[in-house]
């Protein structure tokens, strides 16, 4: 008789595990179990809908849609932040910037007191002139030790000084600019608001305090003179400050001494020609970003020149052995407010001469 745990017929032959042996061929591996995950429906659901006892879990599309919505929100936030930062750009919006003012200029010819001295070569003239200890070329336009201002960083001040030096070199030392063959090197550095005035000055020169090319550039009459030496002597200084919280201002004061010969000659004596330029430059943050500059005022003294000649389009230097023509500039009408005063000075002894 079998025990209480045995089936009525007793234990099948072949060992005590007959029942196990019958299901041993059925294997439930882990992947099968995961794939067969079911969720039992509640009793209420089964009574109401006659639903089967189990139902499959909802697909993952709902979770994927939620993720896409979150991603779209993040992209919209990032785009909005970018737009906001562009509006708040540290250089400001170009459309909101203050337009550049027209350049105001004064060009004063300096007449010699006698004959213009000359020499066979430039070196001997330089050696006996006030320019004997001047630097040569761009070395005479050094950058000063820079410091930040109340509203501009040290790097912004350095940038402004560098642009001013670049303009001075291009407008006063480039041979192709000095001889009137080109103007593009200097023009390329101007604020766009001043290009129309610059172009009008070249196309229609006038001694009106607004449209003299010689207020923008050192421009020698190519029909009369040529450079005898490209090593132009220079001395001067640069100073930085602020005109207001949004505007950086640089003041440049330089003396340039040129060695000249008559055009079309090789063995003619050399003479010296001196130009002093006092120019005020202005920058807003947009100018600093675009590497451009505004010219505010230009005060130019140059000689030896004849006061009787118009120096607005070109400077017409007097050369070795020449004297100033008799007479002077036309008078100024004090009742005409648009007529700027016509000025002329006298070149001191030694100012470009031997001795």
Tab-separated table of C-alpha atoms in Angstrom:
chain	number	residue	atom	x	y	z
A	1	UNK	CA	0.000	0.000	0.000
A	2	UNK	CA	1.421	3.332	-0.922
A	3	UNK	CA	2.215	6.121	1.417
A	4	UNK	CA	0.050	9.191	1.853
A	5	UNK	CA	2.075	11.201	-0.657
A	6	UNK	CA	2.041	8.567	-3.401
A	7	UNK	CA	-0.546	8.276	-6.164
A	8	UNK	CA	-3.125	5.502	-5.816
A	9	UNK	CA	-1.363	3.371	-8.297
A	10	UNK	CA	1.899	3.887	-6.466
A	11	UNK	CA	5.084	5.298	-7.738
A	12	UNK	CA	5.655	4.707	-11.470
A	13	UNK	CA	8.392	2.413	-12.427
A	14	UNK	CA	11.675	3.917	-13.253
A	15	UNK	CA	12.217	5.863	-10.054
A	16	UNK	CA	10.478	8.173	-7.635
A	17	UNK	CA	10.376	11.162	-10.002
A	18	UNK	CA	7.932	9.813	-12.557
A	19	UNK	CA	5.776	12.968	-12.460
A	20	UNK	CA	8.765	15.181	-12.963
A	21	UNK	CA	9.977	13.042	-15.790
A	22	UNK	CA	6.754	13.737	-17.686
A	23	UNK	CA	7.356	17.581	-17.784
A	24	UNK	CA	11.120	17.565	-17.901
A	25	UNK	CA	11.164	18.194	-21.667
A	26	UNK	CA	9.369	21.528	-21.168
A	27	UNK	CA	11.965	24.311	-20.591
A	28	UNK	CA	11.041	27.875	-19.508
A	29	UNK	CA	14.126	29.985	-20.239
A	30	UNK	CA	14.442	33.631	-19.195
A	31	UNK	CA	13.655	35.155	-22.617
A	32	UNK	CA	10.442	33.132	-22.775
A	33	UNK	CA	9.371	34.360	-19.366
A	34	UNK	CA	10.044	38.040	-20.245
A	35	UNK	CA	8.145	37.746	-23.515
A	36	UNK	CA	5.145	36.265	-21.770
A	37	UNK	CA	4.652	39.024	-19.186
A	38	UNK	CA	0.914	39.383	-18.726
A	39	UNK	CA	-1.239	41.468	-16.503
A	40	UNK	CA	-4.388	40.064	-15.009
A	41	UNK	CA	-7.586	42.050	-15.528
A	42	UNK	CA	-9.600	43.010	-12.458
A	43	UNK	CA	-12.800	41.155	-11.583
A	44	UNK	CA	-14.849	44.267	-12.369
A	45	UNK	CA	-13.325	44.548	-15.818
A	46	UNK	CA	-14.016	40.914	-16.556
A	47	UNK	CA	-17.682	41.231	-15.450
A	48	UNK	CA	-18.321	44.440	-17.417
A	49	UNK	CA	-16.595	43.738	-20.699
A	50	UNK	CA	-16.318	39.992	-20.651
A	51	UNK	CA	-12.658	40.644	-21.124
A	52	UNK	CA	-10.258	37.772	-20.906
A	53	UNK	CA	-8.634	37.129	-17.576
A	54	UNK	CA	-5.425	38.721	-18.749
A	55	UNK	CA	-4.495	41.657	-21.036
A	56	UNK	CA	-1.285	42.775	-22.614
A	57	UNK	CA	0.501	45.852	-21.317
A	58	UNK	CA	0.097	49.032	-23.402
A	59	UNK	CA	2.797	49.626	-26.002
A	60	UNK	CA	5.665	52.014	-25.415
A	61	UNK	CA	4.432	54.654	-27.909
A	62	UNK	CA	2.957	56.794	-25.131
A	63	UNK	CA	6.345	57.095	-23.356
A	64	UNK	CA	8.098	57.878	-26.644
A	65	UNK	CA	5.628	60.667	-27.411
A	66	UNK	CA	6.229	62.204	-23.986
A	67	UNK	CA	9.982	62.205	-24.609
A	68	UNK	CA	9.528	63.905	-27.984
A	69	UNK	CA	7.401	66.615	-26.354
A	70	UNK	CA	10.063	67.245	-23.714
A	71	UNK	CA	12.757	67.463	-26.413
A	72	UNK	CA	10.668	69.964	-28.387
A	73	UNK	CA	10.242	72.141	-25.283
A	74	UNK	CA	14.001	72.094	-24.637
A	75	UNK	CA	14.730	73.118	-28.240
A	76	UNK	CA	12.231	75.981	-28.001
A	77	UNK	CA	13.816	77.199	-24.743
A	78	UNK	CA	17.308	77.062	-26.282
A	79	UNK	CA	16.146	78.999	-29.348
A	80	UNK	CA	14.480	81.644	-27.204
A	81	UNK	CA	17.637	82.013	-25.117
A	82	UNK	CA	19.751	82.471	-28.262
A	83	UNK	CA	17.439	85.195	-29.545
A	84	UNK	CA	17.495	86.957	-26.184
A	85	UNK	CA	21.293	86.848	-25.986
A	86	UNK	CA	21.613	88.228	-29.507
A	87	UNK	CA	19.444	91.181	-28.505
A	88	UNK	CA	21.569	91.686	-25.419
A	89	UNK	CA	24.861	91.357	-27.375
A	90	UNK	CA	27.649	93.333	-25.641
A	91	UNK	CA	28.403	95.317	-28.813
A	92	UNK	CA	24.780	96.395	-29.157
A	93	UNK	CA	22.504	96.275	-32.156
A	94	UNK	CA	23.835	98.026	-35.274
A	95	UNK	CA	20.389	99.465	-35.984
A	96	UNK	CA	20.331	101.184	-32.587
A	97	UNK	CA	23.797	102.779	-32.771
A	98	UNK	CA	24.308	106.517	-33.015
A	99	UNK	CA	25.271	107.663	-36.551
A	100	UNK	CA	28.813	108.940	-37.024
A	101	UNK	CA	29.225	112.705	-37.220
A	102	UNK	CA	30.775	114.336	-40.307
A	103	UNK	CA	34.504	115.019	-40.102
A	104	UNK	CA	35.354	118.661	-39.415
A	105	UNK	CA	38.726	119.650	-40.875
A	106	UNK	CA	41.101	122.595	-41.014
A	107	UNK	CA	44.104	122.706	-43.361
A	108	UNK	CA	46.588	125.531	-42.779
A	109	UNK	CA	49.412	126.167	-45.286
A	110	UNK	CA	52.702	127.406	-43.846
A	111	UNK	CA	54.609	129.755	-46.145
A	112	UNK	CA	58.444	129.936	-46.036
A	113	UNK	CA	60.127	133.235	-45.177
A	114	UNK	CA	62.629	132.912	-48.021
A	115	UNK	CA	63.921	130.348	-50.474
A	116	UNK	CA	63.389	126.707	-49.659
A	117	UNK	CA	66.778	125.119	-48.889
A	118	UNK	CA	67.866	121.912	-50.594
A	119	UNK	CA	70.652	119.350	-50.693
A	120	UNK	CA	71.927	116.592	-52.924
A	121	UNK	CA	70.496	113.831	-50.710
A	122	UNK	CA	67.845	113.362	-48.037
A	123	UNK	CA	70.184	112.133	-45.312
A	124	UNK	CA	72.139	115.371	-45.083
A	125	UNK	CA	68.915	117.380	-44.947
A	126	UNK	CA	67.469	115.206	-42.187
A	127	UNK	CA	70.704	115.388	-40.211
A	128	UNK	CA	70.520	119.193	-40.045
A	129	UNK	CA	66.789	119.493	-39.364
A	130	UNK	CA	64.567	119.118	-36.284
A	131	UNK	CA	63.697	115.652	-37.654
A	132	UNK	CA	67.257	114.376	-37.085
A	133	UNK	CA	66.165	112.245	-34.132
A	134	UNK	CA	62.729	111.256	-35.377
A	135	UNK	CA	61.875	107.610	-35.910
A	136	UNK	CA	61.372	106.153	-39.369
A	137	UNK	CA	57.981	105.115	-40.749
A	138	UNK	CA	55.544	103.224	-38.516
A	139	UNK	CA	58.116	103.125	-35.708
A	140	UNK	CA	57.284	106.786	-35.155
A	141	UNK	CA	53.696	105.842	-34.266
A	142	UNK	CA	54.205	103.723	-31.128
A	143	UNK	CA	51.306	102.458	-29.046
A	144	UNK	CA	51.273	103.918	-25.528
A	145	UNK	CA	50.872	101.859	-22.385
A	146	UNK	CA	47.142	101.228	-22.367
A	147	UNK	CA	44.742	101.156	-19.453
A	148	UNK	CA	41.076	100.371	-19.215
A	149	UNK	CA	38.623	103.239	-18.891
A	150	UNK	CA	35.442	103.424	-16.864
A	151	UNK	CA	33.380	101.656	-19.552
A	152	UNK	CA	35.962	100.032	-21.847
A	153	UNK	CA	38.309	97.168	-21.052
A	154	UNK	CA	42.056	97.220	-21.569
A	155	UNK	CA	41.711	94.971	-24.628
A	156	UNK	CA	39.154	97.340	-26.172
A	157	UNK	CA	41.469	100.319	-25.639
A	158	UNK	CA	44.360	98.409	-27.230
A	159	UNK	CA	42.129	97.538	-30.178
A	160	UNK	CA	41.180	101.204	-30.677
A	161	UNK	CA	44.802	102.365	-30.471
A	162	UNK	CA	45.835	99.708	-32.989
A	163	UNK	CA	43.140	100.775	-35.477
A	164	UNK	CA	44.168	104.438	-35.132
A	165	UNK	CA	47.809	103.571	-35.736
A	166	UNK	CA	46.778	101.568	-38.791
A	167	UNK	CA	44.834	104.527	-40.173
A	168	UNK	CA	47.709	106.978	-39.549
A	169	UNK	CA	50.185	104.691	-41.304
A	170	UNK	CA	47.890	104.102	-44.283
A	171	UNK	CA	46.917	107.760	-44.688
A	172	UNK	CA	50.305	109.373	-44.023
A	173	UNK	CA	53.048	106.857	-44.877
A	174	UNK	CA	51.862	104.665	-47.773
A	175	UNK	CA	53.687	105.938	-50.914
A	176	UNK	CA	50.727	105.095	-53.168
A	177	UNK	CA	48.441	107.226	-50.968
A	178	UNK	CA	50.925	110.099	-50.646
A	179	UNK	CA	51.268	110.403	-54.408
A	180	UNK	CA	47.504	110.331	-55.007
A	181	UNK	CA	47.409	106.998	-56.837
A	182	UNK	CA	45.242	105.243	-54.224
A	183	UNK	CA	42.830	106.043	-51.409
A	184	UNK	CA	41.447	102.553	-50.698
A	185	UNK	CA	43.929	101.628	-47.912
A	186	UNK	CA	42.631	104.451	-45.688
A	187	UNK	CA	39.027	104.307	-46.896
A	188	UNK	CA	38.731	100.649	-45.871
A	189	UNK	CA	39.091	101.614	-42.193
A	190	UNK	CA	36.373	104.268	-42.134
A	191	UNK	CA	33.017	103.835	-40.429
A	192	UNK	CA	30.371	103.256	-43.160
A	193	UNK	CA	28.544	106.417	-42.088
A	194	UNK	CA	31.531	108.518	-43.250
A	195	UNK	CA	32.157	106.879	-46.625
A	196	UNK	CA	29.814	109.217	-48.481
A	197	UNK	CA	31.598	112.298	-47.114
A	198	UNK	CA	34.994	110.770	-47.937
A	199	UNK	CA	33.983	109.946	-51.513
A	200	UNK	CA	32.426	113.374	-52.034
A	201	UNK	CA	35.649	114.986	-50.791
A	202	UNK	CA	37.619	113.165	-53.497
A	203	UNK	CA	35.081	113.684	-56.277
A	204	UNK	CA	34.350	117.357	-55.509
A	205	UNK	CA	37.131	118.836	-53.311
A	206	UNK	CA	36.240	122.046	-51.517
A	207	UNK	CA	37.835	124.223	-48.866
A	208	UNK	CA	34.618	124.245	-46.852
A	209	UNK	CA	35.829	122.499	-43.724
A	210	UNK	CA	34.043	119.285	-44.737
A	211	UNK	CA	35.283	118.121	-48.151
A	212	UNK	CA	39.056	118.564	-48.418
A	213	UNK	CA	40.870	115.300	-49.236
A	214	UNK	CA	43.908	116.699	-47.413
A	215	UNK	CA	41.856	116.601	-44.224
A	216	UNK	CA	41.551	112.817	-44.590
A	217	UNK	CA	44.975	112.031	-46.071
A	218	UNK	CA	48.430	113.453	-46.648
A	219	UNK	CA	48.116	113.876	-50.421
A	220	UNK	CA	50.929	115.460	-52.423
A	221	UNK	CA	50.467	116.824	-55.927
A	222	UNK	CA	51.868	114.038	-58.167
A	223	UNK	CA	52.287	116.465	-61.090
A	224	UNK	CA	54.728	118.521	-59.033
A	225	UNK	CA	56.629	116.285	-56.626
A	226	UNK	CA	57.779	112.745	-55.908
A	227	UNK	CA	59.300	111.079	-52.858
A	228	UNK	CA	63.099	111.206	-52.765
A	229	UNK	CA	63.228	108.814	-49.813
A	230	UNK	CA	60.593	106.303	-48.637
A	231	UNK	CA	62.010	106.427	-45.092
A	232	UNK	CA	59.683	109.130	-43.818
A	233	UNK	CA	60.547	110.644	-40.447
A	234	UNK	CA	57.779	110.610	-37.808
A	235	UNK	CA	57.271	111.676	-34.211
A	236	UNK	CA	54.041	111.861	-32.214
A	237	UNK	CA	51.749	110.440	-29.590
A	238	UNK	CA	48.397	108.752	-29.004
A	239	UNK	CA	46.085	109.301	-26.038
A	240	UNK	CA	42.935	107.394	-25.104
A	241	UNK	CA	39.873	108.548	-23.173
A	242	UNK	CA	36.074	108.491	-23.155
A	243	UNK	CA	33.683	111.060	-24.572
A	244	UNK	CA	30.774	109.218	-22.927
A	245	UNK	CA	29.944	105.766	-21.565
A	246	UNK	CA	29.368	104.351	-25.062
A	247	UNK	CA	32.188	106.107	-26.930
A	248	UNK	CA	35.953	105.697	-26.795
A	249	UNK	CA	38.051	108.600	-28.089
A	250	UNK	CA	41.662	108.585	-29.298
A	251	UNK	CA	43.657	111.778	-29.903
A	252	UNK	CA	46.608	111.527	-32.310
A	253	UNK	CA	49.229	114.271	-32.736
A	254	UNK	CA	52.054	113.498	-35.198
A	255	UNK	CA	54.673	115.337	-37.258
A	256	UNK	CA	55.700	113.826	-40.616
A	257	UNK	CA	58.759	114.988	-42.546
A	258	UNK	CA	59.040	114.004	-46.222
A	259	UNK	CA	62.066	114.275	-48.527
A	260	UNK	CA	60.897	115.452	-51.968
A	261	UNK	CA	62.206	116.059	-55.486
A	262	UNK	CA	60.505	117.587	-58.503
A	263	UNK	CA	58.438	115.087	-60.474
A	264	UNK	CA	60.183	113.597	-63.521
A	265	UNK	CA	63.724	114.433	-62.380
A	266	UNK	CA	66.478	112.290	-60.922
A	267	UNK	CA	69.354	114.620	-60.044
A	268	UNK	CA	67.440	117.652	-58.770
A	269	UNK	CA	68.114	118.839	-55.209
A	270	UNK	CA	66.089	117.351	-52.366
A	271	UNK	CA	63.978	119.458	-50.005
A	272	UNK	CA	61.996	118.650	-46.882
A	273	UNK	CA	58.253	119.025	-46.429
A	274	UNK	CA	56.662	118.949	-42.970
A	275	UNK	CA	53.071	118.046	-42.057
A	276	UNK	CA	51.603	118.139	-38.576
A	277	UNK	CA	48.310	116.251	-38.144
A	278	UNK	CA	46.183	116.494	-35.008
A	279	UNK	CA	43.277	114.095	-35.464
A	280	UNK	CA	40.546	113.003	-33.066
A	281	UNK	CA	39.156	109.506	-33.602
A	282	UNK	CA	36.013	108.031	-32.082
A	283	UNK	CA	34.837	104.456	-31.571
A	284	UNK	CA	31.609	102.866	-30.475
A	285	UNK	CA	31.500	99.158	-29.680
A	286	UNK	CA	30.349	98.325	-33.180
A	287	UNK	CA	33.429	100.074	-34.643
A	288	UNK	CA	35.667	98.025	-32.352
A	289	UNK	CA	33.990	94.822	-33.518
A	290	UNK	CA	34.311	95.672	-37.227
A	291	UNK	CA	37.819	97.210	-36.966
A	292	UNK	CA	36.674	100.605	-38.251
A	293	UNK	CA	36.969	104.171	-37.010
A	294	UNK	CA	35.228	107.533	-37.093
A	295	UNK	CA	37.240	110.712	-37.690
A	296	UNK	CA	35.824	113.613	-35.692
A	297	UNK	CA	38.265	116.497	-36.244
A	298	UNK	CA	41.422	116.958	-38.301
A	299	UNK	CA	43.720	119.949	-37.823
A	300	UNK	CA	46.516	119.986	-40.407
A	301	UNK	CA	49.495	122.359	-40.754
A	302	UNK	CA	51.821	121.837	-43.701
A	303	UNK	CA	54.754	123.636	-45.306
A	304	UNK	CA	56.531	125.009	-47.123
A	305	UNK	CA	53.424	125.921	-49.117
A	306	UNK	CA	52.231	129.029	-50.863
A	307	UNK	CA	49.227	130.583	-49.169
A	308	UNK	CA	47.981	131.685	-52.595
A	309	UNK	CA	47.329	128.087	-53.680
A	310	UNK	CA	44.353	125.938	-52.782
A	311	UNK	CA	45.480	123.043	-50.577
A	312	UNK	CA	42.163	121.229	-50.330
A	313	UNK	CA	42.560	118.628	-53.111
A	314	UNK	CA	46.355	118.257	-52.967
A	315	UNK	CA	49.200	119.748	-51.008
A	316	UNK	CA	51.507	121.609	-53.427
A	317	UNK	CA	54.905	121.702	-51.680
A	318	UNK	CA	57.430	124.351	-52.574
A	319	UNK	CA	60.713	122.686	-53.542
A	320	UNK	CA	64.390	123.554	-53.209
A	321	UNK	CA	65.124	127.104	-54.384
A	322	UNK	CA	61.464	128.157	-54.649
A	323	UNK	CA	59.735	130.948	-52.735
A	324	UNK	CA	56.104	131.504	-51.849
A	325	UNK	CA	54.004	133.303	-54.407
A	326	UNK	CA	52.915	136.827	-53.614
A	327	UNK	CA	49.435	137.295	-52.291
A	328	UNK	CA	47.378	135.196	-49.986
A	329	UNK	CA	44.127	133.347	-49.724
A	330	UNK	CA	40.813	134.950	-50.483
A	331	UNK	CA	39.227	136.805	-47.603
A	332	UNK	CA	36.593	135.351	-45.314
A	333	UNK	CA	33.084	136.790	-45.205
A	334	UNK	CA	32.134	137.037	-41.492
A	335	UNK	CA	28.460	137.351	-42.440
A	336	UNK	CA	28.438	134.012	-44.262
A	337	UNK	CA	28.019	131.316	-41.612
A	338	UNK	CA	28.828	128.477	-44.034
A	339	UNK	CA	32.104	130.062	-45.098
A	340	UNK	CA	34.912	128.727	-42.865
A	341	UNK	CA	37.793	131.067	-42.017
A	342	UNK	CA	40.717	130.869	-44.431
A	343	UNK	CA	43.953	130.549	-42.526
A	344	UNK	CA	47.626	130.756	-43.477
A	345	UNK	CA	50.752	130.682	-41.354
A	346	UNK	CA	54.470	131.267	-41.606
A	347	UNK	CA	56.949	128.406	-41.514
A	348	UNK	CA	59.518	129.060	-38.793
A	349	UNK	CA	63.209	128.983	-39.613
A	350	UNK	CA	64.468	125.449	-39.329
A	351	UNK	CA	61.055	123.970	-39.955
A	352	UNK	CA	62.146	121.751	-42.801
A	353	UNK	CA	65.250	123.786	-43.640
A	354	UNK	CA	68.940	123.494	-42.960
A	355	UNK	CA	70.520	125.038	-39.949
